[in-house]
mmCIF file of C-alpha atoms in Angstrom:
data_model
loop_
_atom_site.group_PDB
_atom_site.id
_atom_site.type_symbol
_atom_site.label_atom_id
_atom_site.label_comp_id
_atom_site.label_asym_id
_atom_site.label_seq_id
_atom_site.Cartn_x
_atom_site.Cartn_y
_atom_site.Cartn_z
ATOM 1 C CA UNK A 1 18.040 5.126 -28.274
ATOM 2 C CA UNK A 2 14.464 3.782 -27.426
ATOM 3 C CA UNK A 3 14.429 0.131 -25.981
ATOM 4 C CA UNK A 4 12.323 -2.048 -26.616
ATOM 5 C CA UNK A 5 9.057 -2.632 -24.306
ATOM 6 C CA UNK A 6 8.818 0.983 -22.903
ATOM 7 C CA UNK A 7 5.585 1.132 -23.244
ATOM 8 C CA UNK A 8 4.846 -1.460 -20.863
ATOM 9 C CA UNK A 9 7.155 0.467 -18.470
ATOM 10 C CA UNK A 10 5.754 3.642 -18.574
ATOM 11 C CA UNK A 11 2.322 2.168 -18.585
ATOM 12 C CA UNK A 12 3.257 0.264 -14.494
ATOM 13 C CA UNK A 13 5.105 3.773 -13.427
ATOM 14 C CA UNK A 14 2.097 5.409 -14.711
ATOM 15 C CA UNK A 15 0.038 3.266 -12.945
ATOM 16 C CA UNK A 16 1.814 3.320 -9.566
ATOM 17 C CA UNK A 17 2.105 7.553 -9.605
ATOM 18 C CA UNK A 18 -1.335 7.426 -10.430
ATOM 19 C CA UNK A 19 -2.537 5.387 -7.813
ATOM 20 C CA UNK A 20 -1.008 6.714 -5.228
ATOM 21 C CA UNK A 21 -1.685 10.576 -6.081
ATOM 22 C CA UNK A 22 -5.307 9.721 -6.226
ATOM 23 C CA UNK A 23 -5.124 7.748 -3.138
ATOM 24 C CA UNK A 24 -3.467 10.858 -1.495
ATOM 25 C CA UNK A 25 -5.959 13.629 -3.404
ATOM 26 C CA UNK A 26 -9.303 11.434 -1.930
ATOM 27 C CA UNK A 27 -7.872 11.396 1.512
ATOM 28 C CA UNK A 28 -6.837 14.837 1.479
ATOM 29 C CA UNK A 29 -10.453 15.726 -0.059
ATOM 30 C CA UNK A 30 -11.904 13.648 3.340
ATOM 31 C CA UNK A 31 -9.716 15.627 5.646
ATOM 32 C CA UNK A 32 -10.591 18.796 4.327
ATOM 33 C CA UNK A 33 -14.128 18.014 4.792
ATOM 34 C CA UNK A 34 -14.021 16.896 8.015
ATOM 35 C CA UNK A 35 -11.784 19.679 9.340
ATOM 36 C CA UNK A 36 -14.747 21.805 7.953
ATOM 37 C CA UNK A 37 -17.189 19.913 9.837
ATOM 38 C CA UNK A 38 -15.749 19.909 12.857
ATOM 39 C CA UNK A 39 -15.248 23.771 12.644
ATOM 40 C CA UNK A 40 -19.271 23.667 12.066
ATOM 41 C CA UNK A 41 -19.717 21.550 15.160
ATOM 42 C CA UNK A 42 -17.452 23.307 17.090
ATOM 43 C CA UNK A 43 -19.550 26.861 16.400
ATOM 44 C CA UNK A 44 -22.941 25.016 17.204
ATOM 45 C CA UNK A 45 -21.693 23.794 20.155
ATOM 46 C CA UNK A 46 -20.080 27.301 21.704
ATOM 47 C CA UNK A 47 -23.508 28.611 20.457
ATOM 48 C CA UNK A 48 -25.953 26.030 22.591
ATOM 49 C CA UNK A 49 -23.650 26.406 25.488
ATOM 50 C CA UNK B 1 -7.272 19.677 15.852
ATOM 51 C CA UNK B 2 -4.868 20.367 12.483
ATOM 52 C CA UNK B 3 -4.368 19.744 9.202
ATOM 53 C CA UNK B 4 -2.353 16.740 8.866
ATOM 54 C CA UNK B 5 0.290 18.641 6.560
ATOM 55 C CA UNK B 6 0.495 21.828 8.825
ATOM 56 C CA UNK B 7 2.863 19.736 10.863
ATOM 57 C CA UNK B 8 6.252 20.682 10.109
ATOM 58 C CA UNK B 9 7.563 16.467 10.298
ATOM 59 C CA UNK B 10 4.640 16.298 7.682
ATOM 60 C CA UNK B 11 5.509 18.602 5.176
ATOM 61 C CA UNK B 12 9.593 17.574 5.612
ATOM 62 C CA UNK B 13 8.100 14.466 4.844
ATOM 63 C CA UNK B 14 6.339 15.071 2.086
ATOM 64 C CA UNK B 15 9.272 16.604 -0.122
ATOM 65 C CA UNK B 16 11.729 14.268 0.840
ATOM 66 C CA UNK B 17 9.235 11.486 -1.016
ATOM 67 C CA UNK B 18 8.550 13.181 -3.590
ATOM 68 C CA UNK B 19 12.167 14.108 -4.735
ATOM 69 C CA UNK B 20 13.502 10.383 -3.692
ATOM 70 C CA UNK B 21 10.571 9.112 -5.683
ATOM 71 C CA UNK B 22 11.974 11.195 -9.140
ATOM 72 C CA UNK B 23 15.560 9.991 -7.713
ATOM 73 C CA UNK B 24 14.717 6.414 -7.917
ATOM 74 C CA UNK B 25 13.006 7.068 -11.358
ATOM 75 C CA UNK B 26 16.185 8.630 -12.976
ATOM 76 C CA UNK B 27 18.523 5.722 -11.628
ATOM 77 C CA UNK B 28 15.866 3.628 -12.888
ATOM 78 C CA UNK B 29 16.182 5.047 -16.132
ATOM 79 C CA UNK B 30 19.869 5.860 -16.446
ATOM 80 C CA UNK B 31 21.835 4.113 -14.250
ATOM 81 C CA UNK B 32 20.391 0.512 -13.709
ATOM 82 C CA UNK B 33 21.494 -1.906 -16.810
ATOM 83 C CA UNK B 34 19.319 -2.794 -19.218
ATOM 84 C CA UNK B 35 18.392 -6.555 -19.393
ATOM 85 C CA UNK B 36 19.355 -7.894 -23.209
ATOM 86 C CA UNK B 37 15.849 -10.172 -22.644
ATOM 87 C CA UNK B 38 13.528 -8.228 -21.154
ATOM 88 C CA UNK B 39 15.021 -4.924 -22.114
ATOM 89 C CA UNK B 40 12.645 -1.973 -20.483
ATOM 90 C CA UNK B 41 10.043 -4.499 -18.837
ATOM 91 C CA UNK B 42 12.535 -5.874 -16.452
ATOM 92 C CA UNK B 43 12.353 -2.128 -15.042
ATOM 93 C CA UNK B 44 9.355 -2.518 -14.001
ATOM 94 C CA UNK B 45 10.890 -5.052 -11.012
ATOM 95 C CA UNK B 46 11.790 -1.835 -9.378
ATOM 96 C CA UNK B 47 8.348 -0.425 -8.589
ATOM 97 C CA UNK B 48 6.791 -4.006 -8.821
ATOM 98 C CA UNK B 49 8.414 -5.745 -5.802
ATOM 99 C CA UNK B 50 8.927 -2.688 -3.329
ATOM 100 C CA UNK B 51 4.953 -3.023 -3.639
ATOM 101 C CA UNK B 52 4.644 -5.908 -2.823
ATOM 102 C CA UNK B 53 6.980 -5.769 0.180
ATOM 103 C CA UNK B 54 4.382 -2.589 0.964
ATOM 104 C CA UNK B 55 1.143 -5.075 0.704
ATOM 105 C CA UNK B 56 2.987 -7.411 2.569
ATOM 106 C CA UNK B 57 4.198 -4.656 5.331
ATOM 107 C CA UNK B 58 0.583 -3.772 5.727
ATOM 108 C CA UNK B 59 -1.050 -6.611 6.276
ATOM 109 C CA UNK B 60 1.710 -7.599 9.265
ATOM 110 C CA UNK B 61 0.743 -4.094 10.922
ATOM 111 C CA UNK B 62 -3.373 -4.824 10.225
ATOM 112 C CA UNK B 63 -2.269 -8.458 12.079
ATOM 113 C CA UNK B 64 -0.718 -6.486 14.994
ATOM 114 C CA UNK B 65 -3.556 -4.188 15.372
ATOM 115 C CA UNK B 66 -6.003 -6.574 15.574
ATOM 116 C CA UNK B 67 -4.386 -8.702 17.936
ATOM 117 C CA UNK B 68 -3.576 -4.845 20.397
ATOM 118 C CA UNK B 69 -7.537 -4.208 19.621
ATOM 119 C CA UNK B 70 -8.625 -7.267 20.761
ATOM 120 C CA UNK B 71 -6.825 -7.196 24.139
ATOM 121 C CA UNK B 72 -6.990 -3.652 24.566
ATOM 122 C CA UNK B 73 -10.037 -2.943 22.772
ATOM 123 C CA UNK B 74 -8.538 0.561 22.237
ATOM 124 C CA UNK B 75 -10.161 2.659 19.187
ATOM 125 C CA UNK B 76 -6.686 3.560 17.824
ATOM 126 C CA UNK B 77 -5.723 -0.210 17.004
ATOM 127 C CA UNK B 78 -8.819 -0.747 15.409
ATOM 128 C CA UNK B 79 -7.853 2.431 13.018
ATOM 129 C CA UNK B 80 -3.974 1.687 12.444
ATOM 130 C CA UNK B 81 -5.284 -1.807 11.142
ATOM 131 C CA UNK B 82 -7.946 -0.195 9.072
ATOM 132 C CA UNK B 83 -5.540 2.567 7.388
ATOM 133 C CA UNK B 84 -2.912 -0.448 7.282
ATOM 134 C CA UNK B 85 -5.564 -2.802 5.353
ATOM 135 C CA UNK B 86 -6.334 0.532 3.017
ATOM 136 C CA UNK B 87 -3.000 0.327 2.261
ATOM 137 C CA UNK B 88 -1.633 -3.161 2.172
ATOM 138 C CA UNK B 89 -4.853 -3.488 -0.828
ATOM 139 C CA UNK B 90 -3.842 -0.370 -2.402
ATOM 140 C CA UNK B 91 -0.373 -1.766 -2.877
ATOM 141 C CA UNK B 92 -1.633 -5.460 -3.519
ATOM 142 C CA UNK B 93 -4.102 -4.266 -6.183
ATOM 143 C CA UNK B 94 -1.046 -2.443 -7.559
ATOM 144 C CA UNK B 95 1.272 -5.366 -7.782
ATOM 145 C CA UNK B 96 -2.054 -7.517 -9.434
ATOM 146 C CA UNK B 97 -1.827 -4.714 -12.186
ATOM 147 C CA UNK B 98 2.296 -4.254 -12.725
ATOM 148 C CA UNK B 99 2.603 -8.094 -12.831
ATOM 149 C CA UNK B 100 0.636 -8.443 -15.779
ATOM 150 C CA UNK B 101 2.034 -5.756 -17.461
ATOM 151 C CA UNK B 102 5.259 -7.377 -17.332
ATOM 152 C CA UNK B 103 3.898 -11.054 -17.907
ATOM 153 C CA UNK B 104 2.365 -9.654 -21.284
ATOM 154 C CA UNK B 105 5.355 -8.997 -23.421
ATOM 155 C CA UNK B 106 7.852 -11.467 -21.491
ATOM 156 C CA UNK B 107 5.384 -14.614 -20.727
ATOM 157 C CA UNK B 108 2.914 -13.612 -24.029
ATOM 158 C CA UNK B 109 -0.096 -13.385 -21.678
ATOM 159 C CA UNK B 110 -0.857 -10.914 -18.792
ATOM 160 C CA UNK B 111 -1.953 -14.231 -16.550
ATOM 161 C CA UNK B 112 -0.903 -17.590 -15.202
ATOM 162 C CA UNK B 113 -2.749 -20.162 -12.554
ATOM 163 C CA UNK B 114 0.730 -20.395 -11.182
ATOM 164 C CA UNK B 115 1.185 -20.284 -6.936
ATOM 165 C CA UNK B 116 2.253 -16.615 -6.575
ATOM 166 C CA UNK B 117 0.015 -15.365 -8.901
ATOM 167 C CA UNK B 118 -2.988 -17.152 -7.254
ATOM 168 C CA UNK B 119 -1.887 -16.919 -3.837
ATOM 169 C CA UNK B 120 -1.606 -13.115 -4.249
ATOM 170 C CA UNK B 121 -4.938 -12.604 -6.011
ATOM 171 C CA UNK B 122 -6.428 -14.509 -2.852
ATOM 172 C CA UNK B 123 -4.762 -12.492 -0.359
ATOM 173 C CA UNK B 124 -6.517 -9.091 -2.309
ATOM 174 C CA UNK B 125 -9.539 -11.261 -2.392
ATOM 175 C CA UNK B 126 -10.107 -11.759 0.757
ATOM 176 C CA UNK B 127 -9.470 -8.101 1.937
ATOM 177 C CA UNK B 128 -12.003 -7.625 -0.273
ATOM 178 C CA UNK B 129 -14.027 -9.518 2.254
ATOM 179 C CA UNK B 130 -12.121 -7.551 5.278
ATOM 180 C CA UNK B 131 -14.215 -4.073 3.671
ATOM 181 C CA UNK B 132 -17.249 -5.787 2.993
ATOM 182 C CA UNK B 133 -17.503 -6.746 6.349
ATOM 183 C CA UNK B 134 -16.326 -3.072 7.558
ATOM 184 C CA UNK B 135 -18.868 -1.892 5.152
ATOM 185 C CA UNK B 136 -21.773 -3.796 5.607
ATOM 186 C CA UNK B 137 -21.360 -3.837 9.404
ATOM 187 C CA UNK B 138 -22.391 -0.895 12.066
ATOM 188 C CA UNK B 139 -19.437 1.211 13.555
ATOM 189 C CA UNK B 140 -19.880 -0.653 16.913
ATOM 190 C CA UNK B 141 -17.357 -2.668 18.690
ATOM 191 C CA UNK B 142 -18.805 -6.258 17.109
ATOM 192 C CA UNK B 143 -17.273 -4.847 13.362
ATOM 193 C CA UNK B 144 -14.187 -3.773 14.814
ATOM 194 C CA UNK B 145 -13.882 -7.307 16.744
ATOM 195 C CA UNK B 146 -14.693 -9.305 13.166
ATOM 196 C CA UNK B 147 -12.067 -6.993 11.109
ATOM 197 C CA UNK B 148 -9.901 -7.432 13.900
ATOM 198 C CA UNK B 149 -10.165 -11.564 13.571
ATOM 199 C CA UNK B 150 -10.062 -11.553 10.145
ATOM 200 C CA UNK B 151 -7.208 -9.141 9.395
ATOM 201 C CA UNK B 152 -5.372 -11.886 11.792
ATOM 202 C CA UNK B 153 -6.485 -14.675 10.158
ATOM 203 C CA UNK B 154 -6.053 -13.548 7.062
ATOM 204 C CA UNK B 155 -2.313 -12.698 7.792
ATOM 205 C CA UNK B 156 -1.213 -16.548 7.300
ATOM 206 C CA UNK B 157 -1.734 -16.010 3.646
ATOM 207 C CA UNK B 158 1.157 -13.726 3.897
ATOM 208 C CA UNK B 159 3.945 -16.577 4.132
ATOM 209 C CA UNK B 160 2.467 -18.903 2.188
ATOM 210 C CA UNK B 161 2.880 -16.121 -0.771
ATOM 211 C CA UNK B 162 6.624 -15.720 0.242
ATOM 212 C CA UNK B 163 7.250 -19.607 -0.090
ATOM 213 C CA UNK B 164 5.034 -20.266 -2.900
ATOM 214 C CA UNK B 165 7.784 -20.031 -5.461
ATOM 215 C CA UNK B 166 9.529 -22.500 -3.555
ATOM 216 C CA UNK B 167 6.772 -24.842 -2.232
ATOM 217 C CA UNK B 168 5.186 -26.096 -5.127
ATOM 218 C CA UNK B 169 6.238 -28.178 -7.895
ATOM 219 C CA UNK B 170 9.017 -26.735 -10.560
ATOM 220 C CA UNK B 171 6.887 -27.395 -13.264
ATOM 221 C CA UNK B 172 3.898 -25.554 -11.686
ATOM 222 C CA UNK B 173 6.024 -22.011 -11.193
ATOM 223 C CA UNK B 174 6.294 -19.331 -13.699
ATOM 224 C CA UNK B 175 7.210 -16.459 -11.187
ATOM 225 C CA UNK B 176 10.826 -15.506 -11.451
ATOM 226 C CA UNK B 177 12.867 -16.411 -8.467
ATOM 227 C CA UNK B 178 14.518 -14.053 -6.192
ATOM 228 C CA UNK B 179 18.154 -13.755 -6.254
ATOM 229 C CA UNK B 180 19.107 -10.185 -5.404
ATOM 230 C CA UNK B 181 22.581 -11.325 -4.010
ATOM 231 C CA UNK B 182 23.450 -12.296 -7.417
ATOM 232 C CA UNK B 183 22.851 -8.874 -8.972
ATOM 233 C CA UNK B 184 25.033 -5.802 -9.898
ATOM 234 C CA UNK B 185 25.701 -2.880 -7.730
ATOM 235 C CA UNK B 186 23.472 -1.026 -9.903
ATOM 236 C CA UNK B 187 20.594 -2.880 -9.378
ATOM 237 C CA UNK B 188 20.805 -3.644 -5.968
ATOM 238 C CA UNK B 189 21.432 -0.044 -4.671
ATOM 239 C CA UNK B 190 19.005 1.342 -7.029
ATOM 240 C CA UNK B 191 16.135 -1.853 -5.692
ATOM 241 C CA UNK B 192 17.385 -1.576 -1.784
ATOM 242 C CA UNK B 193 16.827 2.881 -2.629
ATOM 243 C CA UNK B 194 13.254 2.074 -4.354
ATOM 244 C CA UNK B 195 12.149 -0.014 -1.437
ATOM 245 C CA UNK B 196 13.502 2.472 1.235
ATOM 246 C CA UNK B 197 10.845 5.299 -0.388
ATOM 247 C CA UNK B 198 8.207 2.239 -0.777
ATOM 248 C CA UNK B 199 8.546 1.556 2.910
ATOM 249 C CA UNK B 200 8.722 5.409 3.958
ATOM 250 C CA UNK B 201 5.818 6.583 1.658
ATOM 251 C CA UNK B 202 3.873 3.311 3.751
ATOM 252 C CA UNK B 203 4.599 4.794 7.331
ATOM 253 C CA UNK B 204 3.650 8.061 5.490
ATOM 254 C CA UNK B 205 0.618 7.877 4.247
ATOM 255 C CA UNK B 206 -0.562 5.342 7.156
ATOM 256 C CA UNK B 207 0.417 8.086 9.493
ATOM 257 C CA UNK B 208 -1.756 10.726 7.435
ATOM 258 C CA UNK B 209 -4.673 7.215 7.142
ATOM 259 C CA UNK B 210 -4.704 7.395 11.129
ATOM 260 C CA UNK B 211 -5.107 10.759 11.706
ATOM 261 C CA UNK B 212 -8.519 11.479 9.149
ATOM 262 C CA UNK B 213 -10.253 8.186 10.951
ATOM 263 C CA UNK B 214 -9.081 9.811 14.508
ATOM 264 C CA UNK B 215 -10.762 13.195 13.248
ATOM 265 C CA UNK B 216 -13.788 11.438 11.466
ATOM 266 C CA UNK B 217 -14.383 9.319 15.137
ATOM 267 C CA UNK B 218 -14.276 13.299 16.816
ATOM 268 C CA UNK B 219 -16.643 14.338 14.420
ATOM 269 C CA UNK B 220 -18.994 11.549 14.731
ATOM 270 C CA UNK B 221 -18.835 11.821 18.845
ATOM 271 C CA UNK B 222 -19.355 15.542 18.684
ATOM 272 C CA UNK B 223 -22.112 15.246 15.824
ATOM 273 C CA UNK B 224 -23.975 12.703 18.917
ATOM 274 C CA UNK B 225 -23.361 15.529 21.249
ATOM 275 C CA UNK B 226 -24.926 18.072 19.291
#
């Protein structure tokens, strides 16, 4: 049996998930990047010295 | 230095969120009752409050690290109240956006003037102002000693939200009141669960926060010594 107003439920879970998963895929996108960068640093660095 | 989720505490982490988080779903779902008002809105209590507790939870760390940064002056309070701030508005914008999907069907409208409504939507306001400031400004010490201020200044919002169902007028609130020591087993084991994995998920993904802006400030140094 469907109740009534699960709409609006699924619609804040979906929200929430969402939101958070996006927070987590943008912060794992920076890290990555970074990570990169300092690998690039790192070589330039061996490479002056 | 590593990837934050090569670390075995990390990963360990990581899973046990994300099967607690389809856990407190299915209890949700299946074993919580079902309100004969409200009937599936009510549910959305469970993921509505425990983010608001989060917000709430943030801010009080972003109040802590501003008052360690500004004795200290250490670079690592000045990012746990960043990542905490990040946070704390991620959760509060998320608790602006559940609310009114609940208020719609039960109240008729997504929005009231009422205290906690307006009290919240000035707390995410004014962290508004918090990144505007961390924006706008330089990455030198004077940004990190405004942020620091505000994020303690701004923390005395955080009580008045707690007491504003309380504080004003009866005929000015609209909020439900809390009373979770009237309510089933059900829903109190399933709400205390749900803001358990609220709380860890917090000290998880502030954790993970920390560590890119302590990797981004290596960068930056090593990009000056280049």
């Amino acid at each position: 049996m469907m109740y009534k107003y699960f709409g609006f439920f699924l619609a804040a879970f979906l929200v929430i998930s969402v939101a958070i998963c996006s927070w987590i895929y943008v912060i794992y996108q920076q890290e990555k990047e970074l990570l990169t960068e300092l690998k690039r640093l790192n070589t330039s660095k061996s490479e002056v010295e | 230095m590593e990837s934050f989720h090569s670390r075995q505490s990390s990963k360990v982490m990581a899973g046990i969120l994300a099967v607690f988080w389809v856990v407190v779903l299915y209890l949700v779902l299946n074993v919580t009752r079902i309100d004969p008002d409200q009937q599936m809105a009510q549910k959305i209590f469970y993921y509505h409050v425990p983010s608001a507790w989060v917000a709430g939870l943030g801010y009080l760390v972003v109040m802590f690290a501003g008052v360690l940064y500004l004795t200290k002056k250490d670079e690592k309070w000045d990012h746990l109240g960043l990542a905490a701030a990040e946070l704390g508005t991620l959760f509060c914008a998320l608790v602006l956006i559940t609310g009114p999907i609940w208020a719609k069907p039960i109240w008729g409208a997504p929005w009231s003037w009422e205290p906690r409504l307006t009290t919240v939507l000035i707390m995410f306001l004014i962290y508004i102002g918090y990144f505007m400031v961390r924006n706008f400004g330089d990455e030198g010490e004077r940004t990190r000693r405004i942020s620091a201020v505000l994020g303690i200044a701004a923390f005395f919002n955080v009580p008045i939200i707690y007491v504003s169902v309380k504080f004003w007028a009866a005929d000015a609130q609209l909020h439900p009141q809390p009373a979770m020591s009237q309510q089933s087993p059900d829903v109190f084991w399933t709400f205390m669960l749900s803001l358990l994995v609220f709380t860890l998920l917090f000290v998880h993904l502030l954790r993970f926060r920390v560590h890119i802006l302590k990797l981004r400030s290596i960068v930056l140094g090593m990009r000056y010594d280049v």
